[in-house]
């Protein structure tokens, strides 16, 4: 009898402990798609597509568990989070460039001075390229005069002469392309500089706003130009 009572006592204690552990995680309850109220000691599969309430053993609300996401929903959520991260990085980089512009161009006069220097450099290299084109044209005339002897059959011209003609053609094309690039660079530079001036002029306001200091402060050189 003592053994039997011992077994029953151990079983009772074990079952009590099991029942207590079953409720440690809380009681899950929900209304499924058919309107049935379901209750379980673990997440309810029938309610994976909807919110589930987790109750304490006393019946009070412990927390709410959102619906489980499908693979497509998770992919969509990850794409959204990635896009938000990229946008935050873009804003951070833009603010960094604004601060760099403020350091590099503390006033409009310095900005205009550097712009004039760059334009002068563009004009100088364009002039040098034009001079080189004149030299190549003079050289080409001499080569054409020599090739005149082989007009009927240019393939009979000496190899060195044909190479010089090819090099002259290539160098001329390079210089012409370079001049065109410089002519396009000057207006593009002016456009970029205007954008930089605009960014520099609004930079302090943006930075102060980000720091909670207000957006009404303008750089002195910007205010003076009004």
mmCIF file of C-alpha atoms in Angstrom:
data_model
loop_
_atom_site.group_PDB
_atom_site.id
_atom_site.type_symbol
_atom_site.label_atom_id
_atom_site.label_comp_id
_atom_site.label_asym_id
_atom_site.label_seq_id
_atom_site.Cartn_x
_atom_site.Cartn_y
_atom_site.Cartn_z
ATOM 1 C CA UNK A 1 0.000 0.000 0.000
ATOM 2 C CA UNK A 2 2.852 2.359 0.840
ATOM 3 C CA UNK A 3 4.324 1.742 -2.610
ATOM 4 C CA UNK A 4 0.960 2.350 -4.281
ATOM 5 C CA UNK A 5 0.444 5.600 -2.368
ATOM 6 C CA UNK A 6 3.988 6.658 -3.304
ATOM 7 C CA UNK A 7 3.287 6.040 -6.972
ATOM 8 C CA UNK A 8 0.019 7.958 -6.821
ATOM 9 C CA UNK A 9 1.688 10.834 -4.971
ATOM 10 C CA UNK A 10 4.521 11.030 -7.516
ATOM 11 C CA UNK A 11 2.018 10.927 -10.366
ATOM 12 C CA UNK A 12 -0.032 13.668 -8.759
ATOM 13 C CA UNK A 13 2.986 15.897 -8.292
ATOM 14 C CA UNK A 14 4.184 15.208 -11.835
ATOM 15 C CA UNK A 15 0.810 15.932 -13.382
ATOM 16 C CA UNK A 16 0.531 19.124 -11.372
ATOM 17 C CA UNK A 17 3.946 20.264 -12.551
ATOM 18 C CA UNK A 18 3.032 19.422 -16.175
ATOM 19 C CA UNK A 19 -0.197 21.417 -15.912
ATOM 20 C CA UNK A 20 1.671 24.371 -14.458
ATOM 21 C CA UNK A 21 4.289 24.292 -17.263
ATOM 22 C CA UNK A 22 1.558 24.121 -19.894
ATOM 23 C CA UNK A 23 0.299 27.521 -18.786
ATOM 24 C CA UNK A 24 3.680 29.226 -18.436
ATOM 25 C CA UNK A 25 3.609 30.418 -22.052
ATOM 26 C CA UNK A 26 0.074 31.740 -21.739
ATOM 27 C CA UNK A 27 -3.285 30.795 -23.209
ATOM 28 C CA UNK A 28 -3.808 31.482 -26.915
ATOM 29 C CA UNK A 29 -7.288 32.385 -28.080
ATOM 30 C CA UNK A 30 -8.764 33.586 -31.355
ATOM 31 C CA UNK A 31 -11.805 33.542 -33.637
ATOM 32 C CA UNK A 32 -11.090 31.446 -36.721
ATOM 33 C CA UNK A 33 -12.376 31.971 -40.245
ATOM 34 C CA UNK A 34 -15.579 30.060 -39.454
ATOM 35 C CA UNK A 35 -16.397 32.233 -36.456
ATOM 36 C CA UNK A 36 -15.363 29.645 -33.888
ATOM 37 C CA UNK A 37 -13.573 30.715 -30.724
ATOM 38 C CA UNK A 38 -10.493 28.537 -30.298
ATOM 39 C CA UNK A 39 -8.243 28.223 -27.260
ATOM 40 C CA UNK A 40 -4.897 26.488 -26.864
ATOM 41 C CA UNK A 41 -1.715 26.552 -24.816
ATOM 42 C CA UNK A 42 0.308 27.265 -27.979
ATOM 43 C CA UNK A 43 -0.134 29.258 -31.216
ATOM 44 C CA UNK A 44 -3.273 28.121 -33.033
ATOM 45 C CA UNK A 45 -2.597 27.007 -36.654
ATOM 46 C CA UNK A 46 -6.180 27.778 -37.714
ATOM 47 C CA UNK A 47 -5.563 31.453 -36.845
ATOM 48 C CA UNK A 48 -2.173 31.926 -38.500
ATOM 49 C CA UNK A 49 -3.802 34.419 -40.861
ATOM 50 C CA UNK A 50 -5.211 36.617 -38.074
ATOM 51 C CA UNK A 51 -4.395 38.124 -34.697
ATOM 52 C CA UNK A 52 -4.245 35.866 -31.649
ATOM 53 C CA UNK A 53 -4.536 36.961 -28.028
ATOM 54 C CA UNK A 54 -2.264 35.514 -25.373
ATOM 55 C CA UNK A 55 -3.873 35.455 -21.920
ATOM 56 C CA UNK A 56 -2.353 35.023 -18.497
ATOM 57 C CA UNK A 57 -3.575 32.081 -16.375
ATOM 58 C CA UNK A 58 -5.820 34.606 -14.611
ATOM 59 C CA UNK A 59 -7.523 35.424 -17.922
ATOM 60 C CA UNK A 60 -6.027 38.914 -18.314
ATOM 61 C CA UNK A 61 -4.467 39.930 -21.623
ATOM 62 C CA UNK A 62 -0.733 39.263 -21.763
ATOM 63 C CA UNK A 63 0.012 40.232 -25.379
ATOM 64 C CA UNK A 64 -1.254 40.057 -28.939
ATOM 65 C CA UNK A 65 0.398 38.019 -31.671
ATOM 66 C CA UNK A 66 0.092 39.252 -35.237
ATOM 67 C CA UNK A 67 -0.809 37.027 -38.184
ATOM 68 C CA UNK A 68 1.988 34.897 -39.629
ATOM 69 C CA UNK A 69 3.372 36.210 -42.931
ATOM 70 C CA UNK A 70 3.449 34.188 -46.115
ATOM 71 C CA UNK A 71 6.662 33.924 -48.143
ATOM 72 C CA UNK A 72 5.380 36.597 -50.531
ATOM 73 C CA UNK A 73 4.449 38.898 -47.644
ATOM 74 C CA UNK A 74 7.856 38.425 -46.022
ATOM 75 C CA UNK A 75 9.570 39.217 -49.338
ATOM 76 C CA UNK A 76 7.432 42.330 -49.706
ATOM 77 C CA UNK A 77 8.229 43.405 -46.146
ATOM 78 C CA UNK A 78 11.963 42.846 -46.691
ATOM 79 C CA UNK A 79 11.845 44.847 -49.928
ATOM 80 C CA UNK A 80 10.081 47.685 -48.114
ATOM 81 C CA UNK A 81 12.643 47.658 -45.301
ATOM 82 C CA UNK A 82 15.473 47.642 -47.854
ATOM 83 C CA UNK A 83 13.956 50.610 -49.663
ATOM 84 C CA UNK A 84 13.570 52.503 -46.386
ATOM 85 C CA UNK A 85 17.196 51.755 -45.503
ATOM 86 C CA UNK A 86 18.392 52.991 -48.897
ATOM 87 C CA UNK A 87 16.359 56.179 -48.465
ATOM 88 C CA UNK A 88 17.853 56.786 -45.015
ATOM 89 C CA UNK A 89 21.338 56.231 -46.430
ATOM 90 C CA UNK A 90 20.585 58.643 -49.289
ATOM 91 C CA UNK A 91 19.435 61.347 -46.877
ATOM 92 C CA UNK A 92 22.503 60.778 -44.695
ATOM 93 C CA UNK A 93 24.819 61.045 -47.709
ATOM 94 C CA UNK A 94 23.037 64.183 -48.900
ATOM 95 C CA UNK A 95 23.492 65.823 -45.507
ATOM 96 C CA UNK A 96 27.155 64.811 -45.513
ATOM 97 C CA UNK A 97 27.623 66.483 -48.915
ATOM 98 C CA UNK A 98 25.822 69.573 -47.636
ATOM 99 C CA UNK A 99 28.203 69.825 -44.702
ATOM 100 C CA UNK A 100 31.190 69.325 -47.022
ATOM 101 C CA UNK A 101 29.921 72.113 -49.285
ATOM 102 C CA UNK A 102 29.564 74.447 -46.326
ATOM 103 C CA UNK A 103 33.144 73.749 -45.296
ATOM 104 C CA UNK A 104 34.481 74.142 -48.839
ATOM 105 C CA UNK A 105 32.388 77.185 -49.768
ATOM 106 C CA UNK A 106 31.776 79.251 -46.622
ATOM 107 C CA UNK A 107 30.804 82.234 -48.800
ATOM 108 C CA UNK A 108 29.588 82.892 -52.348
ATOM 109 C CA UNK A 109 32.689 84.886 -53.340
ATOM 110 C CA UNK A 110 34.950 81.880 -52.733
ATOM 111 C CA UNK A 111 32.570 79.658 -54.679
ATOM 112 C CA UNK A 112 32.556 82.047 -57.670
ATOM 113 C CA UNK A 113 36.341 82.367 -57.551
ATOM 114 C CA UNK A 114 36.890 78.608 -57.771
ATOM 115 C CA UNK A 115 34.338 78.354 -60.580
ATOM 116 C CA UNK A 116 36.209 81.029 -62.555
ATOM 117 C CA UNK A 117 39.502 79.183 -62.022
ATOM 118 C CA UNK A 118 38.050 75.910 -63.304
ATOM 119 C CA UNK A 119 36.565 77.625 -66.363
ATOM 120 C CA UNK A 120 39.960 79.209 -67.049
ATOM 121 C CA UNK A 121 41.577 75.762 -66.910
ATOM 122 C CA UNK A 122 38.999 74.407 -69.359
ATOM 123 C CA UNK A 123 39.688 77.294 -71.731
ATOM 124 C CA UNK A 124 43.455 76.714 -71.462
ATOM 125 C CA UNK A 125 43.314 73.005 -72.268
ATOM 126 C CA UNK A 126 40.865 73.650 -75.109
ATOM 127 C CA UNK A 127 43.282 76.184 -76.575
ATOM 128 C CA UNK A 128 46.151 73.693 -76.290
ATOM 129 C CA UNK A 129 44.046 71.060 -78.054
ATOM 130 C CA UNK A 130 43.230 73.516 -80.846
ATOM 131 C CA UNK A 131 46.923 74.283 -81.269
ATOM 132 C CA UNK A 132 47.637 70.574 -81.467
ATOM 133 C CA UNK A 133 44.976 70.219 -84.173
ATOM 134 C CA UNK A 134 46.734 72.857 -86.262
ATOM 135 C CA UNK A 135 50.004 70.935 -85.918
ATOM 136 C CA UNK A 136 48.302 67.688 -86.905
ATOM 137 C CA UNK A 137 46.716 69.366 -89.928
ATOM 138 C CA UNK A 138 50.138 70.606 -91.068
ATOM 139 C CA UNK A 139 51.585 67.136 -90.589
ATOM 140 C CA UNK A 140 48.679 65.589 -92.493
ATOM 141 C CA UNK A 141 49.273 67.842 -95.480
ATOM 142 C CA UNK A 142 52.860 66.633 -95.723
ATOM 143 C CA UNK A 143 51.753 63.009 -95.414
ATOM 144 C CA UNK A 144 49.093 63.494 -98.090
ATOM 145 C CA UNK A 145 51.722 64.960 -100.402
ATOM 146 C CA UNK A 146 53.862 61.848 -99.933
ATOM 147 C CA UNK A 147 50.878 59.553 -100.412
ATOM 148 C CA UNK A 148 50.126 61.302 -103.707
ATOM 149 C CA UNK A 149 52.790 59.112 -105.340
ATOM 150 C CA UNK A 150 50.769 56.030 -104.340
ATOM 151 C CA UNK A 151 47.358 57.414 -105.205
ATOM 152 C CA UNK A 152 46.534 54.634 -107.658
ATOM 153 C CA UNK A 153 47.511 51.905 -105.207
ATOM 154 C CA UNK A 154 47.909 53.151 -101.555
ATOM 155 C CA UNK A 155 48.838 49.607 -100.493
ATOM 156 C CA UNK A 156 52.202 50.070 -102.203
ATOM 157 C CA UNK A 157 53.084 52.981 -99.897
ATOM 158 C CA UNK A 158 55.861 52.234 -97.359
ATOM 159 C CA UNK A 159 54.664 50.740 -94.094
ATOM 160 C CA UNK A 160 56.085 53.612 -92.006
ATOM 161 C CA UNK A 161 54.175 56.139 -94.133
ATOM 162 C CA UNK A 162 50.885 54.301 -93.763
ATOM 163 C CA UNK A 163 51.430 54.063 -90.005
ATOM 164 C CA UNK A 164 52.037 57.798 -89.786
ATOM 165 C CA UNK A 165 48.810 58.445 -91.686
ATOM 166 C CA UNK A 166 46.869 56.165 -89.332
ATOM 167 C CA UNK A 167 48.402 57.760 -86.227
ATOM 168 C CA UNK A 168 47.641 61.223 -87.550
ATOM 169 C CA UNK A 169 44.017 60.250 -88.164
ATOM 170 C CA UNK A 170 43.655 58.783 -84.670
ATOM 171 C CA UNK A 171 45.342 61.724 -82.933
ATOM 172 C CA UNK A 172 43.182 64.200 -84.818
ATOM 173 C CA UNK A 173 40.017 62.360 -83.766
ATOM 174 C CA UNK A 174 41.194 62.301 -80.133
ATOM 175 C CA UNK A 175 41.875 66.046 -80.070
ATOM 176 C CA UNK A 176 38.557 66.844 -81.728
ATOM 177 C CA UNK A 177 36.691 64.682 -79.234
ATOM 178 C CA UNK A 178 38.577 66.329 -76.384
ATOM 179 C CA UNK A 179 37.606 69.811 -77.550
ATOM 180 C CA UNK A 180 33.953 68.793 -77.826
ATOM 181 C CA UNK A 181 34.071 67.345 -74.303
ATOM 182 C CA UNK A 182 35.505 70.583 -72.932
ATOM 183 C CA UNK A 183 32.872 72.641 -74.723
ATOM 184 C CA UNK A 184 30.198 70.473 -73.100
ATOM 185 C CA UNK A 185 31.909 70.564 -69.721
ATOM 186 C CA UNK A 186 31.773 74.348 -69.336
ATOM 187 C CA UNK A 187 27.941 74.632 -69.327
ATOM 188 C CA UNK A 188 27.650 71.460 -67.238
ATOM 189 C CA UNK A 189 30.071 72.937 -64.730
ATOM 190 C CA UNK A 190 27.992 76.088 -64.511
ATOM 191 C CA UNK A 191 24.882 74.000 -63.847
ATOM 192 C CA UNK A 192 26.610 71.932 -61.149
ATOM 193 C CA UNK A 193 27.949 75.054 -59.487
ATOM 194 C CA UNK A 194 24.510 76.635 -59.373
ATOM 195 C CA UNK A 195 23.172 73.491 -57.735
ATOM 196 C CA UNK A 196 26.040 73.560 -55.237
ATOM 197 C CA UNK A 197 25.357 77.214 -54.417
ATOM 198 C CA UNK A 198 21.718 76.348 -53.810
ATOM 199 C CA UNK A 199 22.631 73.391 -51.613
ATOM 200 C CA UNK A 200 25.176 75.418 -49.670
ATOM 201 C CA UNK A 201 22.649 78.201 -49.119
ATOM 202 C CA UNK A 202 20.052 75.824 -47.663
ATOM 203 C CA UNK A 203 22.534 73.597 -45.859
ATOM 204 C CA UNK A 204 22.600 75.429 -42.501
ATOM 205 C CA UNK A 205 18.802 75.534 -42.337
ATOM 206 C CA UNK A 206 18.578 71.798 -42.933
ATOM 207 C CA UNK A 207 21.282 71.020 -40.425
ATOM 208 C CA UNK A 208 19.692 73.251 -37.776
ATOM 209 C CA UNK A 209 16.311 71.673 -38.411
ATOM 210 C CA UNK A 210 17.827 68.216 -37.963
ATOM 211 C CA UNK A 211 19.296 69.373 -34.643
ATOM 212 C CA UNK A 212 16.015 70.926 -33.505
ATOM 213 C CA UNK A 213 17.351 74.505 -33.698
ATOM 214 C CA UNK A 214 14.882 75.758 -36.303
ATOM 215 C CA UNK A 215 15.120 76.372 -40.039
ATOM 216 C CA UNK A 216 15.178 80.162 -40.106
ATOM 217 C CA UNK A 217 18.965 80.705 -40.177
ATOM 218 C CA UNK A 218 20.663 81.557 -43.466
ATOM 219 C CA UNK A 219 24.382 82.012 -44.155
ATOM 220 C CA UNK A 220 25.519 85.635 -44.041
ATOM 221 C CA UNK A 221 26.611 85.699 -47.692
ATOM 222 C CA UNK A 222 23.213 84.362 -48.768
ATOM 223 C CA UNK A 223 21.331 86.977 -46.746
ATOM 224 C CA UNK A 224 23.559 89.778 -48.034
ATOM 225 C CA UNK A 225 22.860 88.826 -51.649
ATOM 226 C CA UNK A 226 19.121 89.370 -51.234
#
